[in-house]
mmCIF file of C-alpha atoms in Angstrom:
data_model
loop_
_atom_site.group_PDB
_atom_site.id
_atom_site.type_symbol
_atom_site.label_atom_id
_atom_site.label_comp_id
_atom_site.label_asym_id
_atom_site.label_seq_id
_atom_site.Cartn_x
_atom_site.Cartn_y
_atom_site.Cartn_z
ATOM 1 C CA UNK A 211 0.000 0.000 0.000
ATOM 2 C CA UNK A 212 1.516 3.287 -1.147
ATOM 3 C CA UNK A 213 1.301 6.588 0.549
ATOM 4 C CA UNK A 214 1.207 9.556 -1.826
ATOM 5 C CA UNK A 215 3.965 12.075 -1.493
ATOM 6 C CA UNK A 216 2.439 15.521 -1.655
ATOM 7 C CA UNK A 217 5.436 17.282 -3.113
ATOM 8 C CA UNK A 218 5.467 15.174 -6.298
ATOM 9 C CA UNK A 219 1.736 15.403 -7.141
ATOM 10 C CA UNK A 220 1.452 19.156 -7.831
ATOM 11 C CA UNK A 221 -1.247 20.138 -10.227
ATOM 12 C CA UNK A 222 -0.266 21.914 -13.407
ATOM 13 C CA UNK A 223 -2.467 24.878 -14.355
ATOM 14 C CA UNK A 224 -3.151 25.491 -18.067
ATOM 15 C CA UNK A 225 -3.079 29.057 -19.434
ATOM 16 C CA UNK A 226 -0.839 31.838 -20.685
ATOM 17 C CA UNK A 227 1.893 33.588 -18.835
ATOM 18 C CA UNK A 228 2.026 37.354 -18.673
ATOM 19 C CA UNK A 229 5.032 37.387 -21.028
ATOM 20 C CA UNK A 230 3.149 35.354 -23.633
ATOM 21 C CA UNK A 231 0.188 37.739 -23.445
ATOM 22 C CA UNK A 232 2.428 40.803 -23.856
ATOM 23 C CA UNK A 233 4.117 39.174 -26.836
ATOM 24 C CA UNK A 234 0.743 38.604 -28.544
ATOM 25 C CA UNK A 235 -0.337 42.208 -27.831
ATOM 26 C CA UNK A 236 2.884 43.585 -29.338
ATOM 27 C CA UNK A 237 2.408 41.492 -32.502
ATOM 28 C CA UNK A 238 -1.206 42.695 -32.857
ATOM 29 C CA UNK A 239 -0.052 46.312 -32.363
ATOM 30 C CA UNK A 240 2.578 46.013 -35.084
ATOM 31 C CA UNK A 241 0.051 44.485 -37.478
ATOM 32 C CA UNK A 242 -2.461 47.272 -36.802
ATOM 33 C CA UNK A 243 0.153 49.992 -37.304
ATOM 34 C CA UNK A 244 0.817 48.567 -40.761
ATOM 35 C CA UNK A 245 -2.823 47.867 -41.725
ATOM 36 C CA UNK A 246 -4.600 51.043 -40.575
ATOM 37 C CA UNK A 247 -2.816 53.526 -42.903
ATOM 38 C CA UNK A 248 -3.304 51.172 -45.862
ATOM 39 C CA UNK A 249 -6.979 50.827 -45.014
ATOM 40 C CA UNK A 250 -7.414 54.610 -44.747
ATOM 41 C CA UNK A 251 -5.730 55.078 -48.132
ATOM 42 C CA UNK A 252 -8.053 52.482 -49.635
ATOM 43 C CA UNK A 253 -11.090 54.309 -48.212
ATOM 44 C CA UNK A 254 -9.919 57.606 -49.743
ATOM 45 C CA UNK A 255 -9.269 55.998 -53.145
ATOM 46 C CA UNK A 256 -12.740 54.433 -53.058
ATOM 47 C CA UNK A 257 -14.301 57.780 -52.071
ATOM 48 C CA UNK A 258 -12.584 59.500 -55.005
ATOM 49 C CA UNK A 259 -13.707 56.791 -57.439
ATOM 50 C CA UNK A 260 -17.277 57.000 -56.121
ATOM 51 C CA UNK A 261 -17.336 60.783 -56.510
ATOM 52 C CA UNK A 262 -16.040 60.506 -60.092
ATOM 53 C CA UNK A 263 -18.694 57.884 -60.857
ATOM 54 C CA UNK A 264 -21.436 60.072 -59.340
ATOM 55 C CA UNK A 265 -20.388 63.001 -61.534
ATOM 56 C CA UNK A 266 -20.261 60.794 -64.625
ATOM 57 C CA UNK A 267 -23.738 59.493 -63.810
ATOM 58 C CA UNK A 268 -25.027 63.061 -63.344
ATOM 59 C CA UNK A 269 -23.583 64.113 -66.712
ATOM 60 C CA UNK A 270 -25.165 61.122 -68.438
ATOM 61 C CA UNK A 271 -28.506 61.850 -66.743
ATOM 62 C CA UNK A 272 -28.377 65.487 -67.886
ATOM 63 C CA UNK A 273 -27.604 64.387 -71.461
ATOM 64 C CA UNK A 274 -30.414 61.859 -71.347
ATOM 65 C CA UNK A 275 -32.919 64.428 -70.063
ATOM 66 C CA UNK A 276 -31.846 66.937 -72.734
ATOM 67 C CA UNK A 277 -32.410 64.322 -75.441
ATOM 68 C CA UNK A 278 -35.713 63.179 -73.933
ATOM 69 C CA UNK A 279 -37.108 66.700 -73.587
ATOM 70 C CA UNK A 280 -35.543 68.062 -76.774
ATOM 71 C CA UNK A 281 -34.296 71.188 -74.985
ATOM 72 C CA UNK A 282 -31.345 72.526 -73.039
ATOM 73 C CA UNK A 283 -30.610 70.863 -69.689
ATOM 74 C CA UNK A 284 -27.844 72.133 -67.416
ATOM 75 C CA UNK A 285 -25.542 70.594 -64.850
ATOM 76 C CA UNK A 286 -25.502 73.456 -62.358
ATOM 77 C CA UNK A 287 -23.186 74.063 -59.380
ATOM 78 C CA UNK A 288 -25.130 74.523 -56.142
ATOM 79 C CA UNK A 289 -22.618 76.158 -53.801
ATOM 80 C CA UNK A 290 -19.928 77.477 -56.118
ATOM 81 C CA UNK A 291 -16.604 78.648 -54.697
ATOM 82 C CA UNK A 292 -13.770 79.702 -57.001
ATOM 83 C CA UNK A 293 -11.535 76.655 -57.505
ATOM 84 C CA UNK A 294 -14.205 74.293 -56.136
ATOM 85 C CA UNK A 295 -17.227 75.255 -58.214
ATOM 86 C CA UNK A 296 -19.007 71.891 -58.148
ATOM 87 C CA UNK A 297 -17.614 70.656 -54.814
ATOM 88 C CA UNK A 298 -20.458 72.261 -52.855
ATOM 89 C CA UNK A 299 -22.962 70.041 -54.658
ATOM 90 C CA UNK A 300 -24.654 70.251 -58.032
ATOM 91 C CA UNK A 301 -28.010 69.660 -59.645
ATOM 92 C CA UNK A 302 -29.559 69.019 -63.016
ATOM 93 C CA UNK A 303 -31.951 71.766 -64.111
ATOM 94 C CA UNK A 304 -34.086 72.162 -67.198
ATOM 95 C CA UNK A 305 -33.123 75.245 -69.193
ATOM 96 C CA UNK A 306 -30.183 77.564 -69.342
ATOM 97 C CA UNK A 307 -27.966 78.179 -66.353
ATOM 98 C CA UNK A 308 -29.627 79.412 -63.260
ATOM 99 C CA UNK A 309 -29.611 77.959 -59.809
ATOM 100 C CA UNK A 310 -30.665 74.741 -58.155
ATOM 101 C CA UNK A 311 -34.030 76.231 -57.221
ATOM 102 C CA UNK A 312 -35.314 76.120 -60.806
ATOM 103 C CA UNK A 313 -36.897 73.059 -62.376
ATOM 104 C CA UNK A 314 -34.617 70.500 -60.714
ATOM 105 C CA UNK A 315 -34.435 67.006 -62.186
ATOM 106 C CA UNK A 316 -32.055 65.744 -59.500
ATOM 107 C CA UNK A 317 -29.727 67.157 -56.842
ATOM 108 C CA UNK A 318 -26.371 65.828 -55.707
ATOM 109 C CA UNK A 319 -24.882 66.638 -52.275
ATOM 110 C CA UNK A 320 -21.589 68.376 -51.565
ATOM 111 C CA UNK A 321 -18.453 66.287 -51.757
ATOM 112 C CA UNK A 322 -17.363 64.793 -48.452
ATOM 113 C CA UNK A 323 -13.982 65.300 -46.865
ATOM 114 C CA UNK A 324 -11.389 67.552 -48.446
ATOM 115 C CA UNK A 325 -12.270 66.715 -52.054
ATOM 116 C CA UNK A 326 -12.645 69.538 -54.571
ATOM 117 C CA UNK A 327 -14.380 69.568 -57.954
ATOM 118 C CA UNK A 328 -13.354 72.504 -60.123
ATOM 119 C CA UNK A 329 -14.157 73.617 -63.633
ATOM 120 C CA UNK A 330 -10.976 74.059 -65.676
ATOM 121 C CA UNK A 331 -10.268 76.731 -68.269
ATOM 122 C CA UNK A 332 -7.866 74.672 -70.319
ATOM 123 C CA UNK A 333 -6.162 77.623 -72.059
ATOM 124 C CA UNK A 334 -3.069 75.615 -73.138
ATOM 125 C CA UNK A 335 -5.402 73.390 -75.178
ATOM 126 C CA UNK A 336 -7.492 76.243 -76.630
ATOM 127 C CA UNK A 337 -10.098 76.099 -73.868
ATOM 128 C CA UNK A 338 -12.440 79.025 -73.396
ATOM 129 C CA UNK A 339 -14.472 78.235 -70.286
ATOM 130 C CA UNK A 340 -14.510 81.642 -68.680
ATOM 131 C CA UNK A 341 -15.130 82.149 -64.973
ATOM 132 C CA UNK A 342 -17.487 81.558 -63.275
ATOM 133 C CA UNK A 343 -17.443 77.916 -64.364
ATOM 134 C CA UNK A 344 -20.675 76.950 -62.632
ATOM 135 C CA UNK A 345 -22.785 75.418 -65.385
ATOM 136 C CA UNK A 346 -22.513 72.949 -68.258
ATOM 137 C CA UNK A 347 -25.354 72.923 -70.775
ATOM 138 C CA UNK A 348 -26.441 70.046 -72.980
ATOM 139 C CA UNK A 349 -28.524 70.604 -76.119
ATOM 140 C CA UNK A 350 -31.548 68.617 -77.280
ATOM 141 C CA UNK A 351 -29.261 66.007 -78.858
ATOM 142 C CA UNK A 352 -27.263 65.480 -75.628
ATOM 143 C CA UNK A 353 -24.160 67.318 -76.854
ATOM 144 C CA UNK A 354 -22.489 70.329 -75.286
ATOM 145 C CA UNK A 355 -24.378 73.551 -75.896
ATOM 146 C CA UNK A 356 -23.109 77.117 -76.011
ATOM 147 C CA UNK A 357 -19.427 76.241 -75.671
ATOM 148 C CA UNK A 358 -17.919 77.667 -78.869
ATOM 149 C CA UNK A 359 -17.047 74.123 -79.855
ATOM 150 C CA UNK A 360 -14.730 73.512 -76.908
ATOM 151 C CA UNK A 361 -14.219 70.442 -74.762
ATOM 152 C CA UNK A 362 -14.946 70.947 -71.045
ATOM 153 C CA UNK A 363 -12.814 69.698 -68.166
ATOM 154 C CA UNK A 364 -13.509 69.222 -64.465
ATOM 155 C CA UNK A 365 -10.774 68.323 -61.967
ATOM 156 C CA UNK A 366 -11.640 66.114 -58.988
ATOM 157 C CA UNK A 367 -8.924 66.273 -56.344
ATOM 158 C CA UNK A 368 -8.418 64.774 -52.899
ATOM 159 C CA UNK A 369 -5.360 65.467 -50.741
ATOM 160 C CA UNK A 370 -2.858 62.616 -50.804
ATOM 161 C CA UNK A 371 -4.529 60.807 -53.720
ATOM 162 C CA UNK A 372 -4.097 60.756 -57.490
ATOM 163 C CA UNK A 373 -6.699 63.167 -58.886
ATOM 164 C CA UNK A 374 -9.124 62.645 -61.745
ATOM 165 C CA UNK A 375 -9.847 64.824 -64.779
ATOM 166 C CA UNK A 376 -13.323 64.458 -66.234
ATOM 167 C CA UNK A 377 -13.310 65.384 -69.904
ATOM 168 C CA UNK A 378 -16.567 66.242 -71.678
ATOM 169 C CA UNK A 379 -16.345 65.781 -75.427
ATOM 170 C CA UNK A 380 -18.384 67.955 -77.790
ATOM 171 C CA UNK A 381 -20.961 65.184 -78.086
ATOM 172 C CA UNK A 382 -21.344 65.402 -74.286
ATOM 173 C CA UNK A 383 -19.802 62.054 -73.468
ATOM 174 C CA UNK A 384 -17.697 62.077 -70.282
ATOM 175 C CA UNK A 385 -14.352 60.333 -69.896
ATOM 176 C CA UNK A 386 -12.475 60.059 -66.602
ATOM 177 C CA UNK A 387 -8.690 60.282 -66.633
ATOM 178 C CA UNK A 388 -6.623 59.288 -63.595
ATOM 179 C CA UNK A 389 -3.629 61.412 -62.705
ATOM 180 C CA UNK A 390 -0.516 59.802 -64.142
ATOM 181 C CA UNK A 391 2.056 58.245 -61.898
ATOM 182 C CA UNK A 392 5.719 58.974 -62.672
ATOM 183 C CA UNK A 393 6.651 57.283 -65.935
ATOM 184 C CA UNK A 394 3.075 56.837 -67.223
ATOM 185 C CA UNK A 395 2.656 58.045 -70.846
ATOM 186 C CA UNK A 396 -0.420 60.279 -70.559
ATOM 187 C CA UNK A 397 -1.187 63.440 -72.598
ATOM 188 C CA UNK A 398 -0.794 66.638 -70.519
ATOM 189 C CA UNK A 399 -4.267 67.895 -71.490
ATOM 190 C CA UNK A 400 -5.935 65.186 -69.414
ATOM 191 C CA UNK A 401 -3.832 65.617 -66.272
ATOM 192 C CA UNK A 402 -5.719 67.117 -63.333
ATOM 193 C CA UNK A 403 -4.289 70.216 -61.717
ATOM 194 C CA UNK A 404 -4.438 68.953 -58.134
#
């Protein structure tokens, strides 16, 4: 018959030591310090792309309404500030330029964050969009109206991101150009001035 020796039968407790827990917390902290800035950059890039898509949709809606009604429809800046004419919001109105209180087809809110949306007088490329650049008109066929046969440009910019230049051809069709990265072969006329 054996008698147990109490010193040799100690129970072992399962769990983590304080050093192991601190090690895990440090690893999580390092991972977060790497991931958070990348995630914020991704959110800003997505915001810029969404704003460019919203503007393109608004332009196409204005062209469509002009064709449907057979008369001039305008994309009108709501809260124009020099250098950020369309950044304060914009609307689609029936008729020549006015304000967003006239016959409004649809309104679009101001851009969020530090984004700006400016009309560009592209003088180096024979542009003639005189200030104030607060309205773009489309004729009954959906093309640009009253522009002396000139292409229109809008620059969408967001601090720390590659900007976008929205080009409106004479037929009214929009095209979005991304700001070129160093070494990209892109014509200067479609580079945003951000």
